[in-house]
Amino acid sequence: MAFSFAQMGNDLYTGKKSFDIIGRRRLWYMISLGLVALSIVLLVTVKLNLGIEFRGGSEFVVSNTATTTSEPAQRALDEIESGQVARVSVVGGSSVRIQTEPLGAEETSALAEGLAQAYDVDVSQVTSSFVGPTWGADVTTKAVQSLVIFLAIVTVVMTLYFRTWSMAVAAIITLLGDLAITVGLYAVIGFEVTPGTMIGFLTILGYSLYDTVVVFDKVRENTVNVLDQRRVTYAEAANLAVNQTIVRSINTSVVAVLPVASILFVGAFLLGAGTLRDISLALFIGMIVSTVSSIFLAAPLEVTLRLRRKAYQKHTEEVLAQRAKEGLDEDDVQISSADVTGRVVRTLPGGHLGQGAQPRRRKK
């Protein structure tokens, strides 16, 4: 029988099929911590390839060149300032960007003429600019300040929206993990970190929260009155919610990642270095990482925090005791959508019970 993604999504939603994501949460924690630790090691050893906006220096752009190799630029720089290594990148296919350490006015003028001769173009085709390191420091400071303010506001809003601090804390921890892993992968690839990259990193925060809120909204719907019954534990109801949102998360991610991948391809292979490439790479990595973490980290982490409360610990013990009394073990219990929507959840204002609660058409 051919595989049907739609049928699989329906089976996951009703509980006919289920992945034990919450039950294996320790495994996901170990993997996440390992990836974050690896990212930190990469940032310390490999380090980020900071753009000129952050480290400061002189930049030259040679337009309409016959060749885009780096050797002519390095030879021209050696004649002006020996010991420096020119950072050469292709821009737009026929232009070359050369970045050096800060140069004086005379050195800048001399290097511009040398680059014109090296690439066999008129000196008017060579433009130069100087960026001081304080500009990059200001950008970094403001980015950190924006991040702290953003996290504070999100924590308050999510706590009020979900009426519990555990979901807000789990979302923030997941978000920071997504950011750390994305930055680590960026260090491995070696693309320059520019203001465009910073924009991409900050955009990831919103996408990560979107995925997490979708999952948490379903968890809340499935567990509104979970303490009022003795058939399903909080972890089991939350696990069903995660399974019910897997297909939606994957579909949303694919739709979002495909155009970003196209932009990344155009920016990296056709246009060369530039803002388009810097933003799209950060978004491409961050969207994939955010989708995975919303399923395998955010929800399991929220369950761990929730189960630290005595009321939920007692409830879990009572459910397991009831099953033991009935002679049921873990393999005999299958949590379905009917168990959750029929016995656990009573809708609150603004809530809904999903497709299963919709009226069915009468057969003619």
Tab-separated table of C-alpha atoms in Angstrom:
chain	number	residue	atom	x	y	z
A	1	MET	CA	0.000	0.000	0.000
A	2	ALA	CA	1.362	3.399	-0.926
A	3	PHE	CA	2.378	5.713	1.901
A	4	SER	CA	-0.133	8.480	2.539
A	5	PHE	CA	1.091	11.509	4.448
A	6	ALA	CA	-2.490	12.670	4.935
A	7	GLN	CA	-3.525	9.285	6.370
A	8	MET	CA	-0.555	9.314	8.684
A	9	GLY	CA	-1.527	12.763	9.913
A	10	ASN	CA	-5.079	11.576	10.557
A	11	ASP	CA	-3.816	8.508	12.458
A	12	LEU	CA	-1.536	10.663	14.589
A	13	TYR	CA	-4.371	13.086	15.317
A	14	THR	CA	-6.820	10.396	16.417
A	15	GLY	CA	-4.219	8.425	18.368
A	16	LYS	CA	-4.329	5.351	16.121
A	17	LYS	CA	-0.592	5.840	15.683
A	18	SER	CA	1.650	7.607	18.141
A	19	PHE	CA	5.322	8.416	18.701
A	20	ASP	CA	6.427	8.361	22.322
A	21	ILE	CA	8.093	11.761	22.195
A	22	ILE	CA	7.374	12.819	25.762
A	23	GLY	CA	8.375	9.429	27.184
A	24	ARG	CA	11.819	9.697	25.605
A	25	ARG	CA	12.398	13.263	26.745
A	26	ARG	CA	15.695	12.476	28.482
A	27	LEU	CA	17.124	11.356	25.144
A	28	TRP	CA	16.062	14.617	23.489
A	29	TYR	CA	17.578	16.598	26.396
A	30	MET	CA	20.919	14.813	25.959
A	31	ILE	CA	20.932	15.431	22.204
A	32	SER	CA	20.010	19.100	22.652
A	33	LEU	CA	22.625	19.667	25.343
A	34	GLY	CA	25.202	17.934	23.169
A	35	LEU	CA	24.424	20.171	20.184
A	36	VAL	CA	24.519	23.318	22.318
A	37	ALA	CA	27.833	22.248	23.879
A	38	LEU	CA	29.244	21.530	20.411
A	39	SER	CA	28.121	24.974	19.240
A	40	ILE	CA	29.901	26.604	22.189
A	41	VAL	CA	33.086	24.654	21.411
A	42	LEU	CA	32.897	25.751	17.767
A	43	LEU	CA	32.426	29.376	18.772
A	44	VAL	CA	35.530	29.166	20.971
A	45	THR	CA	37.724	27.225	18.531
A	46	VAL	CA	36.557	27.898	14.969
A	47	LYS	CA	34.933	31.230	15.920
A	48	LEU	CA	32.569	33.324	13.869
A	49	ASN	CA	33.817	34.961	10.697
A	50	LEU	CA	32.981	38.521	11.698
A	51	GLY	CA	32.347	40.956	8.889
A	52	ILE	CA	34.086	44.296	8.557
A	53	GLU	CA	31.132	45.994	10.249
A	54	PHE	CA	32.112	44.299	13.518
A	55	ARG	CA	35.894	44.140	13.376
A	56	GLY	CA	36.486	47.421	11.519
A	57	GLY	CA	38.778	47.992	8.554
A	58	SER	CA	39.002	49.247	4.976
A	59	GLU	CA	36.916	47.873	2.132
A	60	PHE	CA	37.446	48.120	-1.622
A	61	VAL	CA	35.091	47.052	-4.411
A	62	VAL	CA	36.489	46.543	-7.912
A	63	SER	CA	33.726	46.488	-10.532
A	64	ASN	CA	33.596	44.897	-14.001
A	65	THR	CA	36.682	42.757	-13.558
A	66	ALA	CA	37.830	40.152	-16.065
A	67	THR	CA	38.854	37.801	-13.246
A	68	THR	CA	37.535	37.347	-9.715
A	69	THR	CA	40.491	35.498	-8.212
A	70	SER	CA	42.136	36.708	-5.005
A	71	GLU	CA	45.781	36.629	-6.126
A	72	PRO	CA	45.834	40.080	-7.821
A	73	ALA	CA	44.311	41.682	-4.728
A	74	GLN	CA	46.859	40.046	-2.428
A	75	ARG	CA	49.764	41.150	-4.619
A	76	ALA	CA	48.490	44.736	-4.644
A	77	LEU	CA	48.103	44.688	-0.848
A	78	ASP	CA	51.602	43.255	-0.331
A	79	GLU	CA	53.067	46.239	-2.180
A	80	ILE	CA	51.320	48.644	0.209
A	81	GLU	CA	51.223	46.773	3.519
A	82	SER	CA	53.121	43.518	3.844
A	83	GLY	CA	51.944	40.975	6.387
A	84	GLN	CA	48.220	41.592	5.867
A	85	VAL	CA	45.905	38.995	4.350
A	86	ALA	CA	43.257	40.317	1.981
A	87	ARG	CA	39.747	38.978	2.443
A	88	VAL	CA	38.420	38.622	-1.101
A	89	SER	CA	34.873	37.707	-2.060
A	90	VAL	CA	32.885	37.847	-5.296
A	91	VAL	CA	29.947	40.244	-5.484
A	92	GLY	CA	27.394	40.042	-8.283
A	93	GLY	CA	29.524	37.778	-10.472
A	94	SER	CA	31.786	40.460	-12.006
A	95	SER	CA	32.867	42.507	-8.984
A	96	VAL	CA	35.415	41.763	-6.295
A	97	ARG	CA	35.248	42.940	-2.686
A	98	ILE	CA	38.543	43.259	-0.813
A	99	GLN	CA	38.640	43.826	2.933
A	100	THR	CA	41.778	44.743	4.876
A	101	GLU	CA	42.777	46.043	8.264
A	102	PRO	CA	42.355	49.828	8.776
A	103	LEU	CA	44.498	51.821	6.329
A	104	GLY	CA	45.461	55.482	6.295
A	105	ALA	CA	44.353	57.944	3.616
A	106	GLU	CA	47.574	57.628	1.601
A	107	GLU	CA	47.579	53.826	1.854
A	108	THR	CA	43.936	53.702	0.804
A	109	SER	CA	44.602	55.806	-2.275
A	110	ALA	CA	47.687	53.779	-3.191
A	111	LEU	CA	45.876	50.451	-2.777
A	112	ALA	CA	42.957	51.648	-4.918
A	113	GLU	CA	45.369	52.434	-7.747
A	114	GLY	CA	47.168	49.132	-7.224
A	115	LEU	CA	43.896	47.185	-7.397
A	116	ALA	CA	42.929	48.989	-10.602
A	117	GLN	CA	46.217	47.929	-12.199
A	118	ALA	CA	46.010	44.387	-10.774
A	119	TYR	CA	42.518	43.772	-12.193
A	120	ASP	CA	43.148	45.831	-15.347
A	121	VAL	CA	40.323	48.307	-14.847
A	122	ASP	CA	40.112	52.065	-14.666
A	123	VAL	CA	40.718	53.532	-11.213
A	124	SER	CA	37.173	54.938	-11.309
A	125	GLN	CA	35.918	51.338	-11.094
A	126	VAL	CA	37.459	51.020	-7.615
A	127	THR	CA	35.509	52.348	-4.619
A	128	SER	CA	36.745	52.421	-1.062
A	129	SER	CA	35.198	52.878	2.381
A	130	PHE	CA	36.285	52.748	6.004
A	131	VAL	CA	34.354	51.177	8.881
A	132	GLY	CA	35.363	51.826	12.471
A	133	PRO	CA	35.101	48.975	15.012
A	134	THR	CA	32.955	51.112	17.329
A	135	TRP	CA	30.062	50.874	14.855
A	136	GLY	CA	30.020	47.099	15.158
A	137	ALA	CA	30.234	47.319	18.936
A	138	ASP	CA	27.195	49.613	18.977
A	139	VAL	CA	25.238	47.217	16.761
A	140	THR	CA	26.134	44.263	18.984
A	141	THR	CA	25.168	46.130	22.149
A	142	LYS	CA	21.814	47.167	20.727
A	143	ALA	CA	21.146	43.638	19.470
A	144	VAL	CA	21.799	42.193	22.942
A	145	GLN	CA	19.596	44.841	24.543
A	146	SER	CA	16.815	44.093	22.063
A	147	LEU	CA	17.128	40.373	22.788
A	148	VAL	CA	16.859	40.860	26.561
A	149	ILE	CA	13.817	43.151	26.220
A	150	PHE	CA	12.219	40.761	23.732
A	151	LEU	CA	12.666	37.755	26.031
A	152	ALA	CA	11.254	39.652	29.022
A	153	ILE	CA	8.149	40.725	27.099
A	154	VAL	CA	7.626	37.252	25.621
A	155	THR	CA	7.896	35.626	29.045
A	156	VAL	CA	5.218	37.893	30.491
A	157	VAL	CA	2.875	37.575	27.487
A	158	MET	CA	3.154	33.768	27.285
A	159	THR	CA	2.630	33.403	31.039
A	160	LEU	CA	-0.573	35.436	30.804
A	161	TYR	CA	-1.744	33.720	27.614
A	162	PHE	CA	-1.213	30.142	28.796
A	163	ARG	CA	-1.919	30.983	32.463
A	164	THR	CA	1.186	29.091	33.562
A	165	TRP	CA	4.867	29.931	33.868
A	166	SER	CA	6.080	26.465	32.788
A	167	MET	CA	5.152	26.979	29.138
A	168	ALA	CA	6.795	30.405	29.056
A	169	VAL	CA	10.035	29.088	30.579
A	170	ALA	CA	10.105	26.045	28.270
A	171	ALA	CA	9.569	28.285	25.229
A	172	ILE	CA	12.387	30.656	26.224
A	173	ILE	CA	14.846	27.825	26.905
A	174	THR	CA	13.975	26.231	23.554
A	175	LEU	CA	14.383	29.566	21.793
A	176	LEU	CA	17.851	30.128	23.280
A	177	GLY	CA	18.844	26.598	22.293
A	178	ASP	CA	17.714	27.224	18.710
A	179	LEU	CA	19.759	30.404	18.600
A	180	ALA	CA	22.886	28.713	20.006
A	181	ILE	CA	22.716	25.796	17.557
A	182	THR	CA	22.107	28.122	14.603
A	183	VAL	CA	25.091	30.303	15.507
A	184	GLY	CA	27.264	27.195	15.903
A	185	LEU	CA	26.316	25.906	12.455
A	186	TYR	CA	26.954	29.363	11.038
A	187	ALA	CA	30.483	29.204	12.479
A	188	VAL	CA	31.103	25.826	10.805
A	189	ILE	CA	29.949	27.033	7.389
A	190	GLY	CA	32.176	30.108	7.689
A	191	PHE	CA	29.918	32.756	6.170
A	192	GLU	CA	30.574	36.284	7.366
A	193	VAL	CA	28.511	37.633	10.237
A	194	THR	CA	27.099	40.947	9.073
A	195	PRO	CA	24.204	43.169	10.206
A	196	GLY	CA	22.094	41.133	7.767
A	197	THR	CA	23.052	38.004	9.671
A	198	MET	CA	21.972	39.643	12.935
A	199	ILE	CA	18.592	40.397	11.367
A	200	GLY	CA	18.306	36.747	10.389
A	201	PHE	CA	19.174	35.592	13.912
A	202	LEU	CA	16.563	37.891	15.453
A	203	THR	CA	13.952	36.718	12.929
A	204	ILE	CA	14.561	33.149	14.075
A	205	LEU	CA	13.281	34.104	17.526
A	206	GLY	CA	9.832	34.874	16.173
A	207	TYR	CA	9.681	31.716	14.056
A	208	SER	CA	10.798	29.535	16.968
A	209	LEU	CA	8.098	31.003	19.193
A	210	TYR	CA	5.457	30.513	16.492
A	211	ASP	CA	6.165	26.782	16.217
A	212	THR	CA	6.291	26.389	19.992
A	213	VAL	CA	3.030	28.274	20.581
A	214	VAL	CA	1.237	26.050	18.036
A	215	VAL	CA	2.313	22.952	19.963
A	216	PHE	CA	1.594	24.462	23.381
A	217	ASP	CA	-1.856	25.598	22.278
A	218	LYS	CA	-2.760	21.993	21.500
A	219	VAL	CA	-1.205	20.799	24.763
A	220	ARG	CA	-3.338	23.268	26.681
A	221	GLU	CA	-6.444	22.181	24.785
A	222	ASN	CA	-5.810	18.523	25.621
A	223	THR	CA	-4.984	19.107	29.292
A	224	VAL	CA	-7.427	21.791	30.434
A	225	ASN	CA	-9.067	19.546	33.045
A	226	VAL	CA	-6.654	16.651	33.075
A	227	LEU	CA	-6.610	16.525	36.895
A	228	ASP	CA	-10.358	15.819	36.982
A	229	GLN	CA	-10.077	12.293	35.559
A	230	ARG	CA	-8.046	9.140	36.197
A	231	ARG	CA	-7.650	7.667	32.714
A	232	VAL	CA	-4.854	9.751	31.201
A	233	THR	CA	-1.761	11.327	32.745
A	234	TYR	CA	-0.657	14.830	31.905
A	235	ALA	CA	2.390	13.492	30.028
A	236	GLU	CA	0.205	11.184	27.909
A	237	ALA	CA	-2.262	13.939	27.001
A	238	ALA	CA	0.656	16.225	26.118
A	239	ASN	CA	2.235	13.488	24.000
A	240	LEU	CA	-0.994	13.133	22.017
A	241	ALA	CA	-0.994	16.906	21.456
A	242	VAL	CA	2.554	16.792	20.074
A	243	ASN	CA	1.628	13.960	17.714
A	244	GLN	CA	-1.436	15.893	16.583
A	245	THR	CA	0.700	18.873	15.564
A	246	ILE	CA	3.626	17.034	13.916
A	247	VAL	CA	2.197	17.048	10.398
A	248	ARG	CA	1.125	20.675	10.671
A	249	SER	CA	4.589	21.690	11.876
A	250	ILE	CA	6.288	19.815	9.032
A	251	ASN	CA	3.961	21.274	6.398
A	252	THR	CA	4.419	24.816	7.722
A	253	SER	CA	8.170	24.359	7.822
A	254	VAL	CA	8.419	23.035	4.281
A	255	VAL	CA	6.327	25.902	2.928
A	256	ALA	CA	8.534	28.424	4.747
A	257	VAL	CA	11.927	26.802	4.058
A	258	LEU	CA	11.536	26.264	0.292
A	259	PRO	CA	11.457	29.959	-0.686
A	260	VAL	CA	14.254	30.707	1.789
A	261	ALA	CA	16.318	27.914	0.207
A	262	SER	CA	15.726	29.474	-3.214
A	263	ILE	CA	16.866	32.869	-1.944
A	264	LEU	CA	19.928	31.234	-0.354
A	265	PHE	CA	20.826	29.527	-3.639
A	266	VAL	CA	20.502	32.772	-5.586
A	267	GLY	CA	22.415	34.748	-2.965
A	268	ALA	CA	25.229	32.238	-2.456
A	269	PHE	CA	25.850	30.905	-5.969
A	270	LEU	CA	24.600	33.605	-8.328
A	271	LEU	CA	25.050	36.953	-6.592
A	272	GLY	CA	27.918	36.045	-4.268
A	273	ALA	CA	28.503	37.747	-0.925
A	274	GLY	CA	25.780	40.110	0.189
A	275	THR	CA	22.921	40.815	2.580
A	276	LEU	CA	20.609	38.404	0.753
A	277	ARG	CA	22.896	35.460	1.399
A	278	ASP	CA	23.599	36.418	5.009
A	279	ILE	CA	19.929	36.676	5.991
A	280	SER	CA	18.748	33.602	4.062
A	281	LEU	CA	21.400	31.269	5.524
A	282	ALA	CA	20.506	32.250	9.099
A	283	LEU	CA	16.798	31.794	8.338
A	284	PHE	CA	17.315	28.469	6.545
A	285	ILE	CA	19.185	26.919	9.458
A	286	GLY	CA	17.030	28.527	12.139
A	287	MET	CA	13.684	27.467	10.641
A	288	ILE	CA	14.703	23.811	10.455
A	289	VAL	CA	16.166	23.815	13.963
A	290	SER	CA	13.098	25.620	15.365
A	291	THR	CA	10.668	23.119	13.859
A	292	VAL	CA	12.546	20.142	15.304
A	293	SER	CA	12.987	21.731	18.731
A	294	SER	CA	9.312	22.701	19.072
A	295	ILE	CA	8.452	19.005	18.848
A	296	PHE	CA	11.346	17.292	20.599
A	297	LEU	CA	12.391	19.879	23.175
A	298	ALA	CA	9.727	22.488	23.970
A	299	ALA	CA	6.851	20.144	24.820
A	300	PRO	CA	8.961	17.563	26.719
A	301	LEU	CA	10.593	20.358	28.701
A	302	GLU	CA	7.211	21.829	29.603
A	303	VAL	CA	6.034	18.423	30.816
A	304	THR	CA	9.149	18.063	32.977
A	305	LEU	CA	8.546	21.469	34.563
A	306	ARG	CA	4.822	20.758	35.049
A	307	LEU	CA	5.455	17.400	36.704
A	308	ARG	CA	7.540	19.086	39.384
A	309	ARG	CA	4.255	20.268	40.898
A	310	LYS	CA	2.867	17.993	43.602
A	311	ALA	CA	-0.662	18.037	42.186
A	312	TYR	CA	0.513	16.561	38.868
A	313	GLN	CA	2.828	14.090	40.565
A	314	LYS	CA	-0.067	12.866	42.709
A	315	HIS	CA	-2.364	12.682	39.703
A	316	THR	CA	0.131	10.582	37.743
A	317	GLU	CA	0.474	8.185	40.675
A	318	GLU	CA	-3.301	7.847	40.945
A	319	VAL	CA	-3.698	7.112	37.220
A	320	LEU	CA	-0.989	4.455	37.329
A	321	ALA	CA	-2.485	2.969	40.503
A	322	GLN	CA	-5.907	2.775	38.828
A	323	ARG	CA	-4.408	0.944	35.870
A	324	ALA	CA	-2.585	-1.464	38.146
A	325	LYS	CA	-5.860	-2.147	39.928
A	326	GLU	CA	-7.476	-2.937	36.564
A	327	GLY	CA	-4.550	-5.160	35.593
A	328	LEU	CA	-3.340	-2.909	32.785
A	329	ASP	CA	0.298	-2.283	31.964
A	330	GLU	CA	1.864	0.388	29.751
A	331	ASP	CA	1.554	-1.698	26.577
A	332	ASP	CA	-2.172	-2.180	27.121
A	333	VAL	CA	-2.911	1.553	27.221
A	334	GLN	CA	-3.479	3.446	23.992
A	335	ILE	CA	-4.390	7.107	24.344
A	336	SER	CA	-6.787	8.230	21.634
A	337	SER	CA	-8.324	11.514	20.676
A	338	ALA	CA	-11.625	10.305	22.122
A	339	ASP	CA	-10.028	9.739	25.520
A	340	VAL	CA	-8.725	13.286	25.605
A	341	THR	CA	-11.525	15.247	23.989
A	342	GLY	CA	-14.303	13.186	25.492
A	343	ARG	CA	-13.160	12.813	29.080
A	344	VAL	CA	-10.396	15.271	29.819
A	345	VAL	CA	-11.190	18.507	28.055
A	346	ARG	CA	-14.160	20.718	28.607
A	347	THR	CA	-13.840	23.716	26.360
A	348	LEU	CA	-13.122	27.140	27.760
A	349	PRO	CA	-14.031	30.415	26.037
A	350	GLY	CA	-11.911	30.609	22.896
A	351	GLY	CA	-11.079	26.898	22.941
A	352	HIS	CA	-12.060	24.175	20.499
A	353	LEU	CA	-12.022	20.408	20.301
A	354	GLY	CA	-10.711	19.989	16.766
A	355	GLN	CA	-12.244	18.182	13.809
A	356	GLY	CA	-13.479	15.316	15.924
A	357	ALA	CA	-16.037	17.587	17.572
A	358	GLN	CA	-17.488	18.911	14.330
A	359	PRO	CA	-21.006	17.770	13.305
A	360	ARG	CA	-21.037	15.037	10.703
A	361	ARG	CA	-23.110	15.070	7.573
A	362	ARG	CA	-25.928	12.633	7.343
A	363	LYS	CA	-25.648	10.071	4.618
A	364	LYS	CA	-28.350	10.346	1.969
